[in-house]
Short mmCIF file of C-alpha atoms and ligand atoms in Angstrom, two decimals:
data_model
loop_
_atom_site.label_atom_id
_atom_site.label_comp_id
_atom_site.label_asym_id
_atom_site.label_seq_id
_atom_site.Cartn_x
_atom_site.Cartn_y
_atom_site.Cartn_z
CA MET A 1 96.86 57.70 167.20
CA GLU A 2 97.04 58.65 170.73
CA GLU A 3 99.89 56.82 171.39
CA SER A 4 101.79 57.85 167.73
CA SER A 5 101.37 61.56 169.21
CA ALA A 6 102.69 61.05 172.74
CA ALA A 7 105.45 59.41 171.12
CA TRP A 8 105.68 62.36 168.62
CA ALA A 9 105.17 64.97 171.73
CA SER A 10 108.34 62.67 174.02
CA LEU A 11 110.38 62.73 171.04
CA ASN A 12 110.02 66.40 170.57
CA SER A 13 110.20 67.38 174.19
CA GLY A 14 113.60 64.62 174.10
CA VAL A 15 115.16 66.59 170.72
CA VAL A 16 114.20 70.36 172.32
CA LEU A 17 116.07 69.91 175.22
CA SER A 18 119.15 68.58 173.38
CA LEU A 19 118.77 71.04 172.03
CA ILE A 20 118.49 73.29 174.33
CA ALA A 21 121.06 71.57 175.61
CA VAL A 22 123.37 72.30 172.52
CA LEU A 23 122.18 75.81 172.45
CA CYS A 24 123.15 76.09 176.07
CA SER A 25 126.68 74.92 175.55
CA MET A 26 127.02 76.82 172.45
CA VAL A 27 126.27 80.02 174.13
CA TRP A 28 128.05 79.17 177.33
CA ASN A 29 131.23 78.79 174.31
CA ASN A 30 130.31 81.97 172.78
CA LEU A 31 129.95 83.64 176.04
CA GLU A 32 132.93 82.25 177.74
CA GLY A 33 135.10 83.39 173.85
CA LEU A 34 133.12 86.79 174.32
CA PHE A 35 133.47 87.25 178.27
CA PHE A 36 137.85 86.25 177.82
CA GLY A 37 138.89 86.60 174.35
CA ARG A 38 140.28 89.11 172.49
CA ARG A 39 136.72 90.82 171.86
CA PHE A 40 136.08 90.99 175.34
CA ASN A 41 132.95 93.00 176.85
CA ARG A 42 131.69 94.29 179.86
CA GLN A 43 127.47 92.64 178.66
CA ALA A 44 129.35 89.52 177.72
CA ARG A 45 130.76 89.17 181.18
CA ARG A 46 127.31 89.61 182.91
CA LEU A 47 125.21 87.55 180.85
CA ALA A 48 128.67 84.77 181.72
CA ALA A 49 128.23 85.73 184.98
CA ILE A 50 124.39 84.07 184.88
CA VAL A 51 126.12 80.34 184.05
CA ASP A 52 129.07 80.38 186.22
CA PRO A 53 129.63 83.33 188.13
CA TYR A 54 132.89 85.18 188.06
CA LEU A 55 135.16 87.20 190.98
CA SER A 56 137.14 89.80 191.07
CA VAL A 57 140.34 91.48 192.48
CA THR A 58 140.80 95.04 192.07
CA ILE A 59 144.39 96.70 192.86
CA ALA A 60 144.43 100.12 193.62
CA GLU A 61 147.30 102.74 193.75
CA TYR A 62 147.36 103.80 196.92
CA ASP A 63 146.55 101.14 199.49
CA GLY A 64 148.24 102.26 203.12
CA GLY A 65 145.52 105.19 202.71
CA ARG A 66 146.95 107.73 200.23
CA MET A 67 150.95 107.87 201.69
CA LYS A 68 151.98 105.65 199.43
CA GLN A 69 151.58 103.41 195.89
CA SER A 70 151.28 100.06 196.20
CA ASP A 71 153.96 98.09 194.95
CA ALA A 72 151.71 95.11 193.88
CA TYR A 73 149.80 98.00 191.47
CA LYS A 74 153.37 99.13 190.30
CA GLU A 75 153.83 95.14 189.66
CA VAL A 76 150.84 94.76 187.38
CA GLN A 77 150.44 98.01 185.78
CA ALA A 78 154.33 96.91 184.81
CA TYR A 79 153.11 92.90 184.06
CA LEU A 80 150.59 94.46 181.38
CA GLN A 81 152.88 96.20 179.39
CA ARG A 82 153.34 92.87 177.25
CA ALA A 83 150.02 92.68 177.05
CA SER A 84 148.43 95.89 176.34
CA CYS A 85 150.89 96.43 173.49
CA ASP A 86 150.57 92.88 172.00
CA ALA A 87 148.65 93.40 168.85
CA GLY A 88 146.03 90.99 169.36
CA GLY A 89 145.33 92.21 173.01
CA GLY A 90 142.35 94.89 171.48
CA VAL A 91 143.54 97.79 173.60
CA ARG A 92 143.19 100.70 171.54
CA HIS A 93 144.60 103.35 173.82
CA LEU A 94 148.44 103.29 175.41
CA LYS A 95 150.21 105.18 177.50
CA ALA A 96 153.77 105.81 177.13
CA GLU A 97 157.04 107.10 179.36
CA THR A 98 160.62 107.21 178.80
CA ALA A 99 162.75 103.95 179.46
CA LYS A 100 166.55 102.36 179.57
CA GLY A 101 167.80 103.00 176.70
CA ALA A 102 167.80 106.33 174.08
CA ASP A 103 164.86 106.47 172.30
CA ALA A 104 162.74 103.36 174.16
CA LEU A 105 159.27 103.65 175.37
CA VAL A 106 157.73 101.91 177.97
CA LEU A 107 154.28 101.30 176.58
CA SER A 108 151.11 100.16 179.31
CA MET A 109 147.30 100.28 179.08
CA GLY A 110 145.39 103.44 179.30
CA ASP A 111 142.32 104.12 182.06
CA ASN A 112 139.58 102.01 180.88
CA GLU A 113 141.05 99.47 178.62
CA GLU A 114 140.80 96.24 179.23
CA VAL A 115 143.00 93.44 178.16
CA ALA A 116 142.59 89.63 177.82
CA ASP A 117 145.90 87.30 179.53
CA VAL A 118 145.72 83.94 179.84
CA PHE A 119 147.72 81.14 182.42
CA ARG A 120 147.99 77.34 182.06
CA GLY A 121 144.94 77.56 180.00
CA VAL A 122 142.82 79.73 182.32
CA THR A 123 141.78 82.78 180.49
CA VAL A 124 141.62 86.17 182.87
CA SER A 125 141.15 89.44 182.44
CA TRP A 126 141.69 93.12 183.42
CA GLN A 127 140.76 96.41 183.29
CA ALA A 128 142.79 99.45 184.27
CA TYR A 129 140.51 102.54 185.62
CA SER A 130 140.08 105.44 187.59
CA THR A 131 137.49 107.69 188.92
CA PRO A 132 137.84 111.34 189.84
CA PRO A 133 138.98 112.59 193.90
CA PRO A 134 135.97 112.62 196.12
CA GLU A 135 134.70 116.22 196.19
CA ASN A 136 136.51 117.00 199.44
CA GLY A 137 139.50 115.01 198.80
CA GLY A 138 138.46 112.07 201.24
CA TYR A 139 140.32 111.18 204.30
CA TRP A 140 143.58 113.75 203.27
CA GLY A 141 140.77 116.43 202.29
CA GLY A 142 141.93 120.09 200.29
CA ARG A 143 144.03 119.85 198.01
CA HIS A 144 146.01 116.63 198.94
CA GLY A 145 142.66 115.00 197.59
CA ARG A 146 143.20 116.42 194.33
CA ALA A 147 145.09 113.48 191.74
CA ASP A 148 142.46 110.69 190.59
CA ARG A 149 141.81 106.84 192.33
CA ARG A 150 143.42 104.78 189.57
CA PHE A 151 142.76 100.77 190.18
CA TYR A 152 143.21 97.90 188.36
CA HIS A 153 140.33 94.98 188.06
CA LEU A 154 141.40 91.51 187.56
CA PHE A 155 137.76 89.49 186.65
CA PHE A 156 138.09 85.05 186.68
CA LEU A 157 135.68 82.09 187.04
CA GLU A 158 134.71 81.47 190.68
CA ARG A 159 136.00 77.70 189.12
CA ASP A 160 139.65 79.20 188.62
CA ARG A 161 139.63 80.82 191.95
CA ASP A 162 142.40 78.42 193.94
CA LEU A 163 144.88 78.84 190.08
CA VAL A 164 144.43 82.71 190.36
CA LEU A 165 144.79 83.66 193.99
CA GLY A 166 146.97 81.22 194.44
CA GLU A 167 149.67 80.81 191.58
CA TYR A 168 148.51 82.75 188.83
CA LEU A 169 148.30 86.37 190.72
CA PRO A 170 152.09 85.53 192.43
CA TYR A 171 153.52 85.18 188.90
CA VAL A 172 152.13 88.36 188.31
CA ARG A 173 154.00 90.14 191.39
CA ARG A 174 157.09 88.52 190.31
CA GLU A 175 157.18 88.79 186.25
CA GLY A 176 156.11 92.33 187.18
CA ARG A 177 159.46 93.37 189.32
CA ALA A 178 161.57 91.82 186.75
CA VAL A 179 159.76 93.98 183.58
CA MET A 180 160.63 96.92 186.33
CA VAL A 181 164.30 96.23 186.77
CA LYS A 182 164.68 95.61 183.49
CA ASN A 183 163.07 98.66 182.82
CA ARG A 184 164.70 100.71 185.08
CA LYS A 185 166.25 104.19 184.03
CA ARG A 186 167.87 105.02 187.11
CA LYS A 187 166.81 108.41 188.84
CA LEU A 188 167.68 111.61 190.93
CA PHE A 189 165.14 112.24 193.21
CA THR A 190 164.81 116.48 194.48
CA ASN A 191 162.25 117.17 197.37
CA LEU A 192 159.43 119.47 196.16
CA SER A 193 158.75 122.39 198.56
CA ALA A 194 155.61 121.79 200.52
CA ASP A 195 154.79 125.21 198.59
CA ASP A 196 154.75 123.20 195.07
CA ASP A 197 151.48 122.23 193.84
CA ARG A 198 152.43 118.88 192.31
CA TRP A 199 153.28 118.24 196.01
CA TRP A 200 149.40 117.53 197.36
CA GLY A 201 148.96 115.05 194.44
CA ASN A 202 150.98 112.84 196.45
CA ARG A 203 154.17 113.92 194.28
CA MET A 204 156.86 114.41 196.93
CA TRP A 205 159.71 114.07 194.58
CA SER A 206 160.42 115.68 191.37
CA HIS A 207 163.01 113.57 189.26
CA VAL A 208 165.25 113.39 186.17
CA ALA A 209 167.65 110.29 185.00
CA PHE A 210 170.48 109.88 186.92
CA GLU A 211 174.09 109.58 184.48
CA HIS A 212 176.71 110.64 186.66
CA PRO A 213 179.46 108.76 184.85
CA LYS A 214 181.74 108.82 188.28
CA THR A 215 182.24 104.93 189.01
CA PHE A 216 184.79 103.05 191.88
CA GLU A 217 186.96 102.76 189.11
CA THR A 218 187.72 106.28 188.38
CA LEU A 219 187.95 107.16 192.35
CA ALA A 220 191.42 108.11 193.59
CA MET A 221 191.40 106.39 196.96
CA LYS A 222 193.76 104.58 198.81
CA PRO A 223 192.92 101.00 197.29
CA ALA A 224 192.50 99.20 200.91
CA LYS A 225 189.58 101.49 201.84
CA LYS A 226 188.01 101.31 199.16
CA LYS A 227 188.11 97.62 198.58
CA GLU A 228 186.52 97.88 202.25
CA ILE A 229 183.83 100.02 201.86
CA MET A 230 182.82 98.61 198.31
CA ASP A 231 183.01 94.80 200.31
CA ASP A 232 180.36 96.67 202.64
CA LEU A 233 178.48 97.47 199.79
CA ASP A 234 178.33 94.32 198.77
CA ALA A 235 177.03 92.85 201.90
CA PHE A 236 174.56 95.38 202.20
CA ARG A 237 173.23 94.32 198.88
CA ASN A 238 173.01 90.47 199.15
CA GLY A 239 172.07 90.98 203.55
CA LYS A 240 168.31 90.61 203.12
CA GLU A 241 167.90 87.04 204.79
CA TYR A 242 170.62 88.48 207.48
CA TYR A 243 168.69 91.71 207.50
CA ALA A 244 165.73 90.36 208.66
CA ARG A 245 167.27 87.53 210.62
CA VAL A 246 168.52 89.68 213.38
CA GLY A 247 165.42 91.96 213.67
CA LYS A 248 167.11 95.36 211.92
CA PRO A 249 165.56 96.53 209.11
CA TRP A 250 167.05 96.39 205.63
CA LYS A 251 168.95 99.85 205.17
CA ARG A 252 172.34 101.49 206.57
CA GLY A 253 173.59 104.70 207.18
CA TYR A 254 176.84 106.48 205.69
CA LEU A 255 178.62 109.29 207.51
CA LEU A 256 180.68 111.00 204.54
CA TYR A 257 183.01 113.36 206.14
CA GLY A 258 186.00 116.15 205.23
CA PRO A 259 187.31 119.31 203.31
CA PRO A 260 185.78 120.64 200.80
CA GLY A 261 186.54 118.60 197.46
CA THR A 262 187.77 115.80 199.02
CA GLY A 263 185.28 113.46 196.37
CA LYS A 264 181.88 113.35 199.27
CA SER A 265 179.81 114.18 196.76
CA THR A 266 181.86 111.84 193.87
CA MET A 267 181.24 109.26 196.41
CA ILE A 268 178.13 109.11 196.66
CA ALA A 269 177.55 108.89 192.92
CA ALA A 270 180.36 105.68 192.69
CA MET A 271 177.94 104.10 195.32
CA ALA A 272 174.72 104.53 193.41
CA ASN A 273 176.42 103.29 190.27
CA TYR A 274 177.86 100.31 192.38
CA LEU A 275 175.00 99.10 193.48
CA ASP A 276 172.57 100.35 190.72
CA TYR A 277 170.44 102.50 192.86
CA ASP A 278 168.24 105.53 192.86
CA ILE A 279 168.90 108.80 194.34
CA TYR A 280 166.67 110.51 197.00
CA ASP A 281 168.39 114.12 197.31
CA ILE A 282 166.99 115.85 200.55
CA GLU A 283 167.01 119.45 200.79
CA LEU A 284 166.34 119.33 204.05
CA THR A 285 165.19 123.42 204.18
CA SER A 286 162.44 122.48 201.88
CA VAL A 287 161.01 120.41 204.56
CA ARG A 288 158.17 122.50 206.44
CA THR A 289 157.94 119.54 209.61
CA ASN A 290 158.75 116.46 211.28
CA THR A 291 155.67 115.20 209.03
CA ASP A 292 156.11 115.71 206.09
CA LEU A 293 160.09 114.33 206.32
CA ARG A 294 158.21 110.94 207.09
CA LYS A 295 155.98 111.07 203.96
CA ILE A 296 158.70 112.20 201.51
CA PHE A 297 160.49 109.67 203.09
CA ILE A 298 157.70 107.00 202.22
CA GLU A 299 157.91 107.91 199.07
CA THR A 300 161.01 106.87 198.56
CA THR A 301 161.34 103.60 196.82
CA ASN A 302 163.30 100.37 197.61
CA LYS A 303 167.43 100.42 196.71
CA SER A 304 167.18 103.39 196.55
CA ILE A 305 170.50 106.12 198.38
CA ILE A 306 169.08 109.00 200.51
CA VAL A 307 171.05 111.79 201.12
CA ILE A 308 171.70 114.47 203.50
CA GLU A 309 174.55 116.96 201.60
CA ASP A 310 176.10 119.26 204.33
CA ILE A 311 174.14 118.05 207.80
CA ASP A 312 175.60 120.73 209.77
CA CYS A 313 174.32 123.70 207.64
CA SER A 314 171.13 122.06 206.44
CA LEU A 315 169.29 122.91 209.55
CA ASP A 316 170.28 123.56 213.31
CA LEU A 317 169.88 119.52 214.78
CA THR A 318 171.00 120.47 217.67
CA GLY A 319 168.39 122.65 219.06
CA LYS A 320 170.71 125.70 220.35
CA ARG A 321 170.41 127.46 217.07
CA LYS A 322 171.98 130.82 218.34
CA LYS A 323 174.65 129.21 219.63
CA LYS A 324 175.24 127.49 216.76
CA LYS A 325 175.11 130.57 214.42
CA LYS A 326 177.46 133.16 216.54
CA ALA A 327 180.23 129.79 216.42
CA LYS A 328 179.09 129.36 212.91
CA ASP A 329 179.98 133.36 212.46
CA ALA A 330 182.88 133.48 214.18
CA ALA A 331 183.91 130.23 211.71
CA ALA A 332 182.75 131.80 208.59
CA ALA A 333 184.71 134.98 209.57
CA LYS A 334 187.65 133.33 210.11
CA ASP A 335 188.08 130.77 207.25
CA GLY A 336 185.63 132.53 205.03
CA ASP A 337 183.38 129.53 205.05
CA LYS A 338 181.80 129.24 201.94
CA LYS A 339 178.34 127.77 203.37
CA ASP A 340 177.49 130.48 205.67
CA GLY A 341 175.20 133.40 204.00
CA ASP A 342 175.05 136.56 205.74
CA PRO A 343 173.61 136.72 208.70
CA GLU A 344 170.13 138.63 208.66
CA GLU A 345 169.10 136.84 205.76
CA GLU A 346 169.64 133.23 207.67
CA GLU A 347 167.45 134.23 210.38
CA GLU A 348 164.35 135.47 208.12
CA LYS A 349 165.00 132.14 206.79
CA ASP A 350 164.83 130.26 209.99
CA LYS A 351 161.86 132.11 210.64
CA GLU A 352 159.88 131.41 207.90
CA GLY A 353 161.37 127.66 206.72
CA SER A 354 161.86 124.39 208.45
CA LYS A 355 160.60 123.64 211.65
CA VAL A 356 162.24 119.83 211.21
CA THR A 357 163.77 119.33 214.28
CA LEU A 358 166.75 116.60 215.47
CA SER A 359 164.18 114.04 217.06
CA GLY A 360 162.39 114.31 213.38
CA VAL A 361 166.06 113.51 212.20
CA LEU A 362 166.47 110.77 214.46
CA ASN A 363 163.47 109.34 213.99
CA PHE A 364 163.88 109.73 210.28
CA ILE A 365 166.44 107.05 210.15
CA ASP A 366 165.46 105.21 212.68
CA GLY A 367 162.59 105.32 213.49
CA LEU A 368 159.52 102.87 213.39
CA TRP A 369 158.90 104.69 210.44
CA SER A 370 162.32 103.86 209.17
CA ALA A 371 161.22 100.27 208.63
CA CYS A 372 158.42 100.64 205.86
CA GLY A 373 160.48 99.27 202.78
CA GLY A 374 164.22 97.98 202.49
CA GLU A 375 166.67 98.53 200.77
CA ARG A 376 167.52 102.13 201.52
CA ILE A 377 170.80 103.21 202.50
CA ILE A 378 170.61 106.34 204.10
CA VAL A 379 173.85 108.99 203.12
CA PHE A 380 174.79 112.11 205.33
CA THR A 381 177.98 114.13 204.43
CA THR A 382 179.36 117.05 206.18
CA ASN A 383 182.74 119.54 206.38
CA HIS A 384 182.74 119.38 210.43
CA VAL A 385 181.38 116.17 212.12
CA ASP A 386 182.81 117.37 214.99
CA LYS A 387 179.43 120.25 215.44
CA LEU A 388 176.65 117.09 214.62
CA ASP A 389 175.59 115.83 217.52
CA PRO A 390 176.51 112.60 218.97
CA ALA A 391 173.12 110.88 218.36
CA LEU A 392 172.60 111.47 215.19
CA ILE A 393 176.04 110.01 214.17
CA ARG A 394 176.19 107.15 216.94
CA ARG A 395 176.86 103.76 215.18
CA GLY A 396 172.99 102.53 214.56
CA ARG A 397 172.48 105.72 212.78
CA MET A 398 175.40 106.21 210.76
CA ASP A 399 177.07 102.69 210.66
CA LYS A 400 180.06 103.92 208.87
CA HIS A 401 181.66 106.45 209.15
CA ILE A 402 183.95 107.49 206.24
CA GLU A 403 187.01 109.77 206.35
CA MET A 404 187.29 111.32 202.85
CA SER A 405 190.78 113.27 203.31
CA TYR A 406 193.19 115.42 201.16
CA CYS A 407 195.36 113.32 198.77
CA CYS A 408 197.62 110.78 199.19
CA PHE A 409 200.61 109.73 196.58
CA GLU A 410 198.68 106.73 196.25
CA ALA A 411 195.53 108.78 195.49
CA PHE A 412 197.47 110.98 192.85
CA LYS A 413 199.34 108.26 190.73
CA PHE A 414 195.70 106.66 190.18
CA LEU A 415 194.16 110.47 189.31
CA ALA A 416 197.37 110.82 186.76
CA LYS A 417 196.80 107.24 185.32
CA ILE A 418 193.19 107.86 184.83
CA TYR A 419 193.39 111.63 183.70
CA LEU A 420 197.03 111.80 181.61
CA GLY A 421 197.37 108.05 181.50
CA VAL A 422 200.92 107.66 182.91
CA GLU A 423 202.04 105.38 185.33
CA SER A 424 205.02 106.71 186.19
CA HIS A 425 206.97 110.35 185.47
CA HIS A 426 210.31 111.90 186.87
CA LEU A 427 208.12 114.39 188.00
CA PHE A 428 206.38 111.72 190.55
CA ASP A 429 209.34 111.79 192.95
CA ALA A 430 208.50 115.64 193.81
CA VAL A 431 204.53 115.28 193.87
CA GLU A 432 205.78 112.77 196.95
CA SER A 433 207.33 115.09 198.91
CA LEU A 434 205.29 117.52 198.62
CA LEU A 435 202.88 115.70 199.03
CA ALA A 436 204.13 115.17 202.17
CA GLU A 437 204.03 118.44 203.43
CA VAL A 438 200.67 120.29 201.97
CA GLU A 439 196.90 118.62 201.49
CA ILE A 440 195.17 119.37 198.16
CA THR A 441 192.28 118.03 197.87
CA PRO A 442 191.60 115.39 195.17
CA ALA A 443 189.65 118.13 193.34
CA ASP A 444 192.38 120.30 193.25
CA VAL A 445 194.86 117.77 192.10
CA SER A 446 192.06 116.66 188.90
CA GLU A 447 192.15 120.44 188.03
CA ASN A 448 195.93 120.24 187.56
CA LEU A 449 196.10 117.40 185.96
CA THR A 450 193.00 118.69 183.36
CA PRO A 451 195.16 119.97 180.22
CA LYS A 452 194.59 123.48 179.70
CA SER A 453 194.97 123.43 175.54
CA ASP A 454 195.98 121.50 172.74
CA GLY A 455 199.57 121.28 173.91
CA GLY A 456 198.76 120.18 177.13
CA ASN A 457 200.18 116.76 178.12
CA ALA A 458 201.98 114.56 181.01
CA ASP A 459 204.94 117.15 180.78
CA THR A 460 202.97 120.59 181.39
CA CYS A 461 200.79 118.98 183.55
CA LEU A 462 202.75 117.27 185.92
CA ALA A 463 204.75 120.95 186.26
CA ASP A 464 201.56 122.95 186.78
CA LEU A 465 200.84 120.54 189.73
CA VAL A 466 204.59 120.99 191.03
CA MET A 467 203.96 124.16 190.45
CA GLU A 468 200.37 124.28 192.71
CA LEU A 469 202.19 122.54 195.19
CA LYS A 470 205.15 124.68 195.90
CA ARG A 471 203.22 127.70 195.89
CA MET A 472 200.99 126.11 198.34
CA LYS A 473 203.81 124.99 201.09
CA ALA A 474 205.75 129.13 200.45
CA GLU A 475 201.99 129.40 201.75
CA LYS A 476 202.09 127.75 204.77
CA ALA A 477 205.46 128.47 204.98
CA GLN A 478 204.60 132.16 205.33
CA ALA A 479 201.48 131.91 207.65
CA GLY A 480 203.35 129.62 210.16
CA GLY A 481 206.15 132.21 209.96
CA LYS A 482 203.47 134.88 210.92
CA GLU A 483 201.77 132.95 213.58
CA ALA A 484 205.26 132.20 214.94
CA ALA A 485 206.51 135.51 214.91
CA ALA A 486 202.91 136.46 216.66
CA VAL A 487 203.38 133.40 219.61
CA ALA A 488 206.74 135.23 219.97
CA ALA A 489 204.98 138.90 219.97
CA ASP A 490 202.78 137.72 223.40
CA ASP A 491 205.50 135.59 225.12
CA GLU A 492 207.22 138.95 224.73
CA GLU A 493 203.77 140.94 226.56
N1 LIG B 1 188.86 111.32 195.43
C1 LIG B 1 188.58 111.71 194.61
N2 LIG B 1 188.61 110.63 192.97
C2 LIG B 1 187.97 111.91 192.29
N3 LIG B 1 187.64 112.47 191.70
C3 LIG B 1 187.73 113.78 192.90
C4 LIG B 1 187.48 112.63 193.56
N4 LIG B 1 187.52 113.62 194.94
C5 LIG B 1 187.53 115.20 194.02
N5 LIG B 1 187.31 115.07 192.98
C6 LIG B 1 186.55 115.24 192.03
O1 LIG B 1 186.93 117.05 191.97
C7 LIG B 1 185.34 117.71 192.27
C8 LIG B 1 184.54 117.91 193.19
O2 LIG B 1 184.46 116.93 194.36
P1 LIG B 1 182.94 116.92 195.49
O3 LIG B 1 182.79 117.36 194.89
O4 LIG B 1 182.94 115.29 195.11
O5 LIG B 1 183.81 117.34 196.59
P2 LIG B 1 182.83 117.32 197.78
O6 LIG B 1 183.78 116.15 198.70
O7 LIG B 1 181.77 116.85 197.73
O8 LIG B 1 182.94 119.13 197.98
P3 LIG B 1 181.84 119.45 199.41
O9 LIG B 1 182.33 119.81 200.90
O10 LIG B 1 182.48 120.20 198.77
O11 LIG B 1 180.42 119.11 198.82
C9 LIG B 1 184.56 116.38 191.66
O12 LIG B 1 184.53 116.48 190.11
C10 LIG B 1 185.79 115.14 191.71
O13 LIG B 1 185.42 115.04 190.02
MG1 LIG B 2 179.51 118.03 198.02
#
């Protein structure tokens, strides 16, 4: 009896142990399913952690203080778009942003949503969340720290550590970058004034979609010069390894100079379209200090053209404001320069406006901070290259100087083909000889080649252009005559 009860007890304990084992494996399988399955929840994760500890990685939106949005964060956000939109993904709240293409939207998971992902048979889980800023705004203090802190949390089991950290995360970043390129809608940014409220939420820039239609195919300039510029841009775009090898930050400066209407701004649009880059158009007079200039630079992204138009007028970059202002006022009085305003008004602006200095701009172009990120082109434009400080435009800062000049016959033929669809015409000879005598901008030629009425055609447009060129020639002769008379009068005295 005792023997049989002992056998019974041992059988029982064996059964109980097996049952416990079966139960444990069932619980674990279910927990694993719950934890990493589509119907994932936080409680299950806690329970699962008892059986097999899970690890987590946090990816913050801002990893270098509050200065620059982390690339990893943006890549994870882009990567998770697909999983978030998957019908079985369990994400109920999505965020939408406009994307490339007329009606397209980019959807990503909303805050506090969770989504599972499978990589080589291993299941991991992502959670998006945000926390309100600290009361005092944290390190940046005051209004600087107003924006919420946003994060992604990645959860995975300890046994998958090597695969997740060594292979999955690099894979997520690569895929995320590919998604970003695919959805990328090019943007034209302008810097917000430091007084603008949005500036403090880490938004130094506001943007619109960049939709300028100008390309190198429709830019009139000597073909050899155009090819040289396009080759230079190609070399830059493909130069990542070269720049790393020679130890230079991956950036290049272009100085575009020439009279108004010769196509400097148009050239920037063509460059951006050719390279498929964004444009950051800096209004230097809205930048208060050199530190602010640095901040707005850091907030620019790779694959971008950073533009400062009319650099000679944006600021006094020589530190000799008074002297230069006098010279500018004199020049304005002489040739009615469009860029100079009322002197008193200008002085007022100087007092309350920007304190950005020449050294601030030099630092911005090639100081230590300029090496943050890469693949950036910096373009300055000016009508008066001779007014710029040599330090600002020396090679190494502005690596390539491009003169945008008056319309030559080659450029005219190009414009006639684009605007009128003609490659030869009996008036071409007259235009050629007149262009050799007068200086007309491509902007003026384009205007004359634009039909003014429904009945306008190549004949009328070319006749208009010839008439305009003749008028300019007569004006020039008259001005020359007056000058000669003045010289003769001086000589007589
Ligand atoms: N080389 C060119 N080829 C084709 N169109 C041109 C060219 N240059 C100027 N244009 C036309 O002339 C207009 C004015 O050109 P743009 O604004 O680029 O001149 P700009 O040199 O930037 O002048 P500013 O110094 O006043 O800023 C544009 O609408 C553009 O279409
Ligand atoms: Mg311009």
